[in-house]
PDB file of C-alpha atoms in Angstrom:
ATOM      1  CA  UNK A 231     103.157 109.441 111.866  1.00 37.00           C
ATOM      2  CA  UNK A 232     104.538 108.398 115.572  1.00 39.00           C
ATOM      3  CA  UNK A 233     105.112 110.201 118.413  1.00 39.00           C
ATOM      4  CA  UNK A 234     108.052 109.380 120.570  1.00 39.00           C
ATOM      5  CA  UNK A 235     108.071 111.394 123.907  1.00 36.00           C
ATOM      6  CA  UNK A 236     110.891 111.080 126.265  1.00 40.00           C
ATOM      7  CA  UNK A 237     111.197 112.097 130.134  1.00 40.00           C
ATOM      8  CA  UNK A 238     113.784 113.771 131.775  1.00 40.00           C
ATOM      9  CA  UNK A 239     114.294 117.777 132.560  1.00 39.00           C
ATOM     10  CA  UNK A 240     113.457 118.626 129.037  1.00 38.00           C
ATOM     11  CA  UNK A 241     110.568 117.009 127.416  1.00 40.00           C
ATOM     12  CA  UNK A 242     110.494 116.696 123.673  1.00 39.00           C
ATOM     13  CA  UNK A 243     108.888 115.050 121.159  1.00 40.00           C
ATOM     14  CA  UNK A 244     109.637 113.370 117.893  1.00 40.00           C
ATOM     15  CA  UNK A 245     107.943 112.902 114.585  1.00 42.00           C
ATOM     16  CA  UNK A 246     108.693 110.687 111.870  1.00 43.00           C
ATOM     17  CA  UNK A 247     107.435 109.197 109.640  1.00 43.00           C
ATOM     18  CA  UNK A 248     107.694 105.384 109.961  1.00 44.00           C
ATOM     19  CA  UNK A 249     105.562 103.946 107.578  1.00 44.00           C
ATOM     20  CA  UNK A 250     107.289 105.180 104.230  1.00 43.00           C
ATOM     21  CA  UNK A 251     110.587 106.186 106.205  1.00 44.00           C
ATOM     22  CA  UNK A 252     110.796 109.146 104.920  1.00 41.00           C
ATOM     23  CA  UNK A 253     112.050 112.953 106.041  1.00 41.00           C
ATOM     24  CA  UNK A 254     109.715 114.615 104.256  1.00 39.00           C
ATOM     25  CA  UNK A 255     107.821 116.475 107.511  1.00 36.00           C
ATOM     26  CA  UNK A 256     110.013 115.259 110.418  1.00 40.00           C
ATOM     27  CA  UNK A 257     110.048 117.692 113.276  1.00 38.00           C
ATOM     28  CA  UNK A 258     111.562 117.746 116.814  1.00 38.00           C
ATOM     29  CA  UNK A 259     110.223 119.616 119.396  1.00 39.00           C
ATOM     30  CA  UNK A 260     111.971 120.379 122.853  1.00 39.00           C
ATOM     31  CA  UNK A 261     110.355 122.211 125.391  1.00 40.00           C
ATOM     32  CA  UNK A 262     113.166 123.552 127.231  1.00 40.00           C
ATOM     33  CA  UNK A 263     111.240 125.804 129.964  1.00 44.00           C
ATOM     34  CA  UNK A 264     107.792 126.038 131.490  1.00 43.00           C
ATOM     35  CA  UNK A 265     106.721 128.438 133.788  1.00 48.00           C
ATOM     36  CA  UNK A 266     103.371 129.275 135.789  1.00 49.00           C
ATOM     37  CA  UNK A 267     101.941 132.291 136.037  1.00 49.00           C
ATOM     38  CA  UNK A 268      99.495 133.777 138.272  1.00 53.00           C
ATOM     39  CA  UNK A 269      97.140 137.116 137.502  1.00 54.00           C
ATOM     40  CA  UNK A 270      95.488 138.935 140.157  1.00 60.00           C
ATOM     41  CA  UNK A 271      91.640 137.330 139.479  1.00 59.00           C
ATOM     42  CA  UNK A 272      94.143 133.740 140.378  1.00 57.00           C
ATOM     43  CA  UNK A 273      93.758 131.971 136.500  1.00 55.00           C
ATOM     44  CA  UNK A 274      96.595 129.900 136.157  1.00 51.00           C
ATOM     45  CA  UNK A 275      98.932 130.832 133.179  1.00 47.00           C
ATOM     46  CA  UNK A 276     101.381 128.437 131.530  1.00 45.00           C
ATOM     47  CA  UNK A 277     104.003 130.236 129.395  1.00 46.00           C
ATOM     48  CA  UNK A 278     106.015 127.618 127.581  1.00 42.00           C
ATOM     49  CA  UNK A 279     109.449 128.533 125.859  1.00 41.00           C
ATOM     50  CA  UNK A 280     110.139 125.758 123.182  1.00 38.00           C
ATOM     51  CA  UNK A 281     112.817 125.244 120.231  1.00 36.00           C
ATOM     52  CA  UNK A 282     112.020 123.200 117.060  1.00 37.00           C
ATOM     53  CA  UNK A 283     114.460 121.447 115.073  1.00 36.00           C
ATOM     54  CA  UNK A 284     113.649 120.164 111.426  1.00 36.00           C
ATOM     55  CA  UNK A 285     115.830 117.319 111.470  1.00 35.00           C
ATOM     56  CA  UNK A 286     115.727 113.551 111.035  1.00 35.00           C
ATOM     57  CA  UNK A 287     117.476 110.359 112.036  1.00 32.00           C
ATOM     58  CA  UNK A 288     120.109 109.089 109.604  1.00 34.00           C
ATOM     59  CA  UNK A 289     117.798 105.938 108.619  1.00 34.00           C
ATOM     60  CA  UNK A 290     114.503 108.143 107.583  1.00 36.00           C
ATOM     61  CA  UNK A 291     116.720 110.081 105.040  1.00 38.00           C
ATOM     62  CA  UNK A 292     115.313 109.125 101.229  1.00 49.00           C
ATOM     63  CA  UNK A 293     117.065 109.847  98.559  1.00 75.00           C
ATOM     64  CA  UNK A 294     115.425 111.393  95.411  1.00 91.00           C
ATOM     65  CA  UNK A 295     118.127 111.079  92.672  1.00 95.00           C
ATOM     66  CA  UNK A 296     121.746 111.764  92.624  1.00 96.00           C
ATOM     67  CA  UNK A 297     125.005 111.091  90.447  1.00 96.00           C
ATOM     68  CA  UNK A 298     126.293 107.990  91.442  1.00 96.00           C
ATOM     69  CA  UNK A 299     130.146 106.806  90.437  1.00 94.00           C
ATOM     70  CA  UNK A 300     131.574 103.889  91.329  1.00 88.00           C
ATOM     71  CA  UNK A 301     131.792 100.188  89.208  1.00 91.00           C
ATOM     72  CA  UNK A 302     128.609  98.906  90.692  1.00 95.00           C
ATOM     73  CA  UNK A 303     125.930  99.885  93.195  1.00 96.00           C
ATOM     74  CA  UNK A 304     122.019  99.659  93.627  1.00 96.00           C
ATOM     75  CA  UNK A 305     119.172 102.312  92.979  1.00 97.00           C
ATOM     76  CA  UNK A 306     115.718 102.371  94.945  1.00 97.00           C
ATOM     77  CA  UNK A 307     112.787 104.349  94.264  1.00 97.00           C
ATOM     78  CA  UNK A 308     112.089 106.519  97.508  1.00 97.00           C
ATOM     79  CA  UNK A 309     110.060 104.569 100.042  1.00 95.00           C
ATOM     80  CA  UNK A 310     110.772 101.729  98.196  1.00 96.00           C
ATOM     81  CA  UNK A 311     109.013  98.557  98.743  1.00 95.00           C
ATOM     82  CA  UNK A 312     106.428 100.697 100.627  1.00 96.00           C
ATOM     83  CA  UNK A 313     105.654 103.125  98.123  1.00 95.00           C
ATOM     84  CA  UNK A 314     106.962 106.289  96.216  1.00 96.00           C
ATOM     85  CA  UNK A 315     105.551 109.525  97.251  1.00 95.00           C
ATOM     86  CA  UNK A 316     103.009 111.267  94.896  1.00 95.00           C
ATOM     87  CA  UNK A 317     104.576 114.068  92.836  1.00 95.00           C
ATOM     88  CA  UNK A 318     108.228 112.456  92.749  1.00 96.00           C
ATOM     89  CA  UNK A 319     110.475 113.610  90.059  1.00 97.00           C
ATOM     90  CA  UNK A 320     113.865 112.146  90.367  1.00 97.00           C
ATOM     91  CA  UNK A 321     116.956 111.804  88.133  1.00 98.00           C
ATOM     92  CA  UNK A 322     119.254 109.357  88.913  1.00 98.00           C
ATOM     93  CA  UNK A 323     122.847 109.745  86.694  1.00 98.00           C
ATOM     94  CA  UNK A 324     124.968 106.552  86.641  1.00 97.00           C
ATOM     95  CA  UNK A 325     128.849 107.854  85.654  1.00 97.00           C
ATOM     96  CA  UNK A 326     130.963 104.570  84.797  1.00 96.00           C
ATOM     97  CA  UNK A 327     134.815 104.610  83.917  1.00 94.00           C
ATOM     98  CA  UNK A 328     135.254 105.723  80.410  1.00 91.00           C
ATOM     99  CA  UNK A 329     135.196 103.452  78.184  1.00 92.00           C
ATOM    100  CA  UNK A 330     132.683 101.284  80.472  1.00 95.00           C
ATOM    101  CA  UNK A 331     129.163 100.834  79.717  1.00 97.00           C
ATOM    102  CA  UNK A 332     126.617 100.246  82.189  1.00 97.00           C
ATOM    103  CA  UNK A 333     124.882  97.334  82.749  1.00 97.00           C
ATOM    104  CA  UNK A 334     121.423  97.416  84.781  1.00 97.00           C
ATOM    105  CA  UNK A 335     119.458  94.460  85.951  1.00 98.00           C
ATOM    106  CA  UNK A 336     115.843  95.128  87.681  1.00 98.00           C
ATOM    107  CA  UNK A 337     114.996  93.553  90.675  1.00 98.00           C
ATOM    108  CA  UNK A 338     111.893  94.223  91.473  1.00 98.00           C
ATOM    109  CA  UNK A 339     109.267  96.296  89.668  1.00 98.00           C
ATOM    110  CA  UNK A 340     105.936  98.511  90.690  1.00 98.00           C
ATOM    111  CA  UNK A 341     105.228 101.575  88.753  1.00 98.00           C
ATOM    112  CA  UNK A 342     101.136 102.832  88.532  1.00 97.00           C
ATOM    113  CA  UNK A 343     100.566 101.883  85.121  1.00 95.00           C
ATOM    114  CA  UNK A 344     100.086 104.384  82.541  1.00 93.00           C
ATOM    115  CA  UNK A 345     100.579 107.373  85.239  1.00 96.00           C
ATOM    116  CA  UNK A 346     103.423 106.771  86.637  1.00 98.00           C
ATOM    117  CA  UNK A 347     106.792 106.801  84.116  1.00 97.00           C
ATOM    118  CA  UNK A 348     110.485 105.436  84.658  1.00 98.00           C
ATOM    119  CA  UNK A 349     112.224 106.993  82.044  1.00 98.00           C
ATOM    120  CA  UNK A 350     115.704 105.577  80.546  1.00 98.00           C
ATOM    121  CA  UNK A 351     118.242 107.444  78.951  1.00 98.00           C
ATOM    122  CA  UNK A 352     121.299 106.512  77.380  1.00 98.00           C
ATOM    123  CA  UNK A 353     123.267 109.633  78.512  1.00 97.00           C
ATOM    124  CA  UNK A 354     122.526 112.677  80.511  1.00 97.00           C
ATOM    125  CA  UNK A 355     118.735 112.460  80.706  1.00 97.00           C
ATOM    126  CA  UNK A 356     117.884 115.012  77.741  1.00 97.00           C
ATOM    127  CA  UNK A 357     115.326 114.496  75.262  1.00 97.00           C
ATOM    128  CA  UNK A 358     118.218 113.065  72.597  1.00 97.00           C
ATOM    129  CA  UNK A 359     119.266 110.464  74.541  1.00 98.00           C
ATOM    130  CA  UNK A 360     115.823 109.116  75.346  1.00 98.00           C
ATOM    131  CA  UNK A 361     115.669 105.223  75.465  1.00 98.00           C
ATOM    132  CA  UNK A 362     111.993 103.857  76.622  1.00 97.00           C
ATOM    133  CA  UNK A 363     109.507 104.859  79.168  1.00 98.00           C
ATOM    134  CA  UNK A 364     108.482 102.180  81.507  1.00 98.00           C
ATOM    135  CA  UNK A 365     105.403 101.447  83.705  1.00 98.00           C
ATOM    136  CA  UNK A 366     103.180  98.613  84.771  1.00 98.00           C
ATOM    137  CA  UNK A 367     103.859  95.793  87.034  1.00 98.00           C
ATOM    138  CA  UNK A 368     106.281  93.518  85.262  1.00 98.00           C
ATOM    139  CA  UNK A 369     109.897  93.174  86.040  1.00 98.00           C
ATOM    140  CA  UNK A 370     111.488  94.792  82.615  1.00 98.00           C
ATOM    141  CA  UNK A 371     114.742  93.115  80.778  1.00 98.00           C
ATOM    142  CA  UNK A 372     118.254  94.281  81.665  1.00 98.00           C
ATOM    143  CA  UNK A 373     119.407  97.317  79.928  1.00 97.00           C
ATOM    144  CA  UNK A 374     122.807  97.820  78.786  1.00 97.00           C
ATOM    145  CA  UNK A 375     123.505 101.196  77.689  1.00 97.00           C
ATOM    146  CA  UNK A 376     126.263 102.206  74.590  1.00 96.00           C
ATOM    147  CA  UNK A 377     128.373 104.526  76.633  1.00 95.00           C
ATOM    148  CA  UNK A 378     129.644 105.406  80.030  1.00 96.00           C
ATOM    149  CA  UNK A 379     126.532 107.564  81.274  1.00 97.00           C
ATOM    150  CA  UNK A 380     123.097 106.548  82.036  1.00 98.00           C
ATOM    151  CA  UNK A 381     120.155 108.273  83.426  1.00 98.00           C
ATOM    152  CA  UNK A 382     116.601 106.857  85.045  1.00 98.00           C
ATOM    153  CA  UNK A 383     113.911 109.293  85.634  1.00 98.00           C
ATOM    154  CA  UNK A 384     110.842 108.600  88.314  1.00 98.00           C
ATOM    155  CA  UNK A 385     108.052 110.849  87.454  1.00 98.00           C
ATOM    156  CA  UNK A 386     105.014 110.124  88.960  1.00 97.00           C
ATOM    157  CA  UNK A 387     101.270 112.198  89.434  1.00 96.00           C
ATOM    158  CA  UNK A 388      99.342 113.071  92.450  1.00 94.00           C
ATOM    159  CA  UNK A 389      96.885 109.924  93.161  1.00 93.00           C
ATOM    160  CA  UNK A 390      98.100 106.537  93.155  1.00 93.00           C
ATOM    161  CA  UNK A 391     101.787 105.319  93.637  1.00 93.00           C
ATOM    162  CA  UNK A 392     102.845 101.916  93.429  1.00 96.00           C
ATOM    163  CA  UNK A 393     105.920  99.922  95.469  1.00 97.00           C
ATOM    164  CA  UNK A 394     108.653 101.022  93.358  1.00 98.00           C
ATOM    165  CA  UNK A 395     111.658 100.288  92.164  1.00 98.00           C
ATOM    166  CA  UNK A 396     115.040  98.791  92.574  1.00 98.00           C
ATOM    167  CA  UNK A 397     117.710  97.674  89.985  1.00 98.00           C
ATOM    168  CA  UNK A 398     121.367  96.765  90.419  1.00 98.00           C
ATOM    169  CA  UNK A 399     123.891  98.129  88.097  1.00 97.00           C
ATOM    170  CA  UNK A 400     127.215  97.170  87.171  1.00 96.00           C
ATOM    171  CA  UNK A 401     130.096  98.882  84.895  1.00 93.00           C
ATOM    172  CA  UNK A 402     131.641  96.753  82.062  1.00 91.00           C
ATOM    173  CA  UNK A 403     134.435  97.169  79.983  1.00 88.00           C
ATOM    174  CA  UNK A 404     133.133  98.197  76.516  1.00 79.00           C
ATOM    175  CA  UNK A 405     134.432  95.843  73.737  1.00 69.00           C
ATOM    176  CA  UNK A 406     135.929  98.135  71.436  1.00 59.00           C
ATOM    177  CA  UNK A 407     135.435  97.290  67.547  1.00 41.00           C
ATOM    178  CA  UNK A 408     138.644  95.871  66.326  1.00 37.00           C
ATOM    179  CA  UNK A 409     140.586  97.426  63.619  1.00 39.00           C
ATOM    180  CA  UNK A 410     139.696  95.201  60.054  1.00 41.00           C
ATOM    181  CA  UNK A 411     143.132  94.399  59.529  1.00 43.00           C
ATOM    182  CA  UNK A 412     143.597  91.936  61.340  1.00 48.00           C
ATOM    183  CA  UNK A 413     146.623  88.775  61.491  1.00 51.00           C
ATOM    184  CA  UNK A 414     147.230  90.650  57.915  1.00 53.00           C
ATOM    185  CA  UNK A 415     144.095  90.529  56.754  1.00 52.00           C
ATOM    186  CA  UNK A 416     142.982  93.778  55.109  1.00 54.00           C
ATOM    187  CA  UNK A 417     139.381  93.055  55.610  1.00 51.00           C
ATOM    188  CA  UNK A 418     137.947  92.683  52.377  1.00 53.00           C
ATOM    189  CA  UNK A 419     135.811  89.488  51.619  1.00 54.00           C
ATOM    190  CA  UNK A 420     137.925  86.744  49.488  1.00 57.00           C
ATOM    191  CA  UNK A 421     136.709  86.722  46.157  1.00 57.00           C
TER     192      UNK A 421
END
């Protein structure tokens, strides 16, 4: 964690977390009056009014998951290439055009073996559309999927994290099985 103060008539000061950039305990505090206080023995009082705002910067924001639309794009595990945070469970759902599949290339690769699971799912990330479970340190092939939906799932435990993840993805038009008639040819093997 850093400290940032700042001068000025109201003092404040800022927390983040600069390492991982993450938000998860960010705070702001700002002092906004002080005032001294005497008793009748003469001890010196300070009685300090302050205001704190749970808030972050728009760069420490992480993002744990989401729906993402849109032809192409790239997912990172949070932190990523510093490290995930311990007890992460996050879904990301890729939505291409219908009748696109989705095509996803990993770039770079660090998941705490055997502890630490990125789940793939062809679909909506239930238990039918289940693909593979990865973990381990090597970069894994590209995945295409058979439909337009395609879900990743970062589960990881509460001791050791690794660097993470990112992948690009890209939507594809789907070739579509042609009919087996055709140029007039009904399909069936000459004899």
């Amino acid at each position: 964690m850093k400290a940032l103060c700042r001068g000025g008539q109201e003092e404040s000061i800022e927390l983040k977390d600069i390492i991982n950039r993450q938000c998860v305990k960010c705070a702001r505090v700002d002092f906004v009056q002080s005032t001294t206080m005497r008793n009748r023995t003469g001890i010196i009082f300070w009685n300090l009014i302050f205001s704190m705002m749970f808030s972050c910067a728009k760069g420490f924001i992480h993002t744990c998951g989401g729906t993402l639309k849109g032809r192409n794009g790239t997912i990172e595990s949070p932190g990523f290439p510093y490290g995930y945070p311990n007890g992460a469970n996050c879904t990301w759902v890729i939505v291409a055009e219908e009748n696109n599949r989705i095509h996803i290339v990993f770039q770079s690769f660090a998941i705490e073996e055997e502890y630490d699971f990125l789940s793939l799912y062809d679909g909506h990330p239930h238990p039918v559309h289940f693909r593979t479970r990865l973990t381990g340190f090597q970069i894994p092939p590209p995945v295409t999927s058979t439909g337009s939906i395609f879900s990743l799932r970062l589960t990881s435990d509460f001791a050791v994290s690794a660097h993470g993840f990112k992948i690009a993805y890209e939507g594809e038009k789907n070739i579509i099985s042609m009919s087996s008639s055709v140029c007039g040819h009904d399909g069936t093997p000459p004899l």
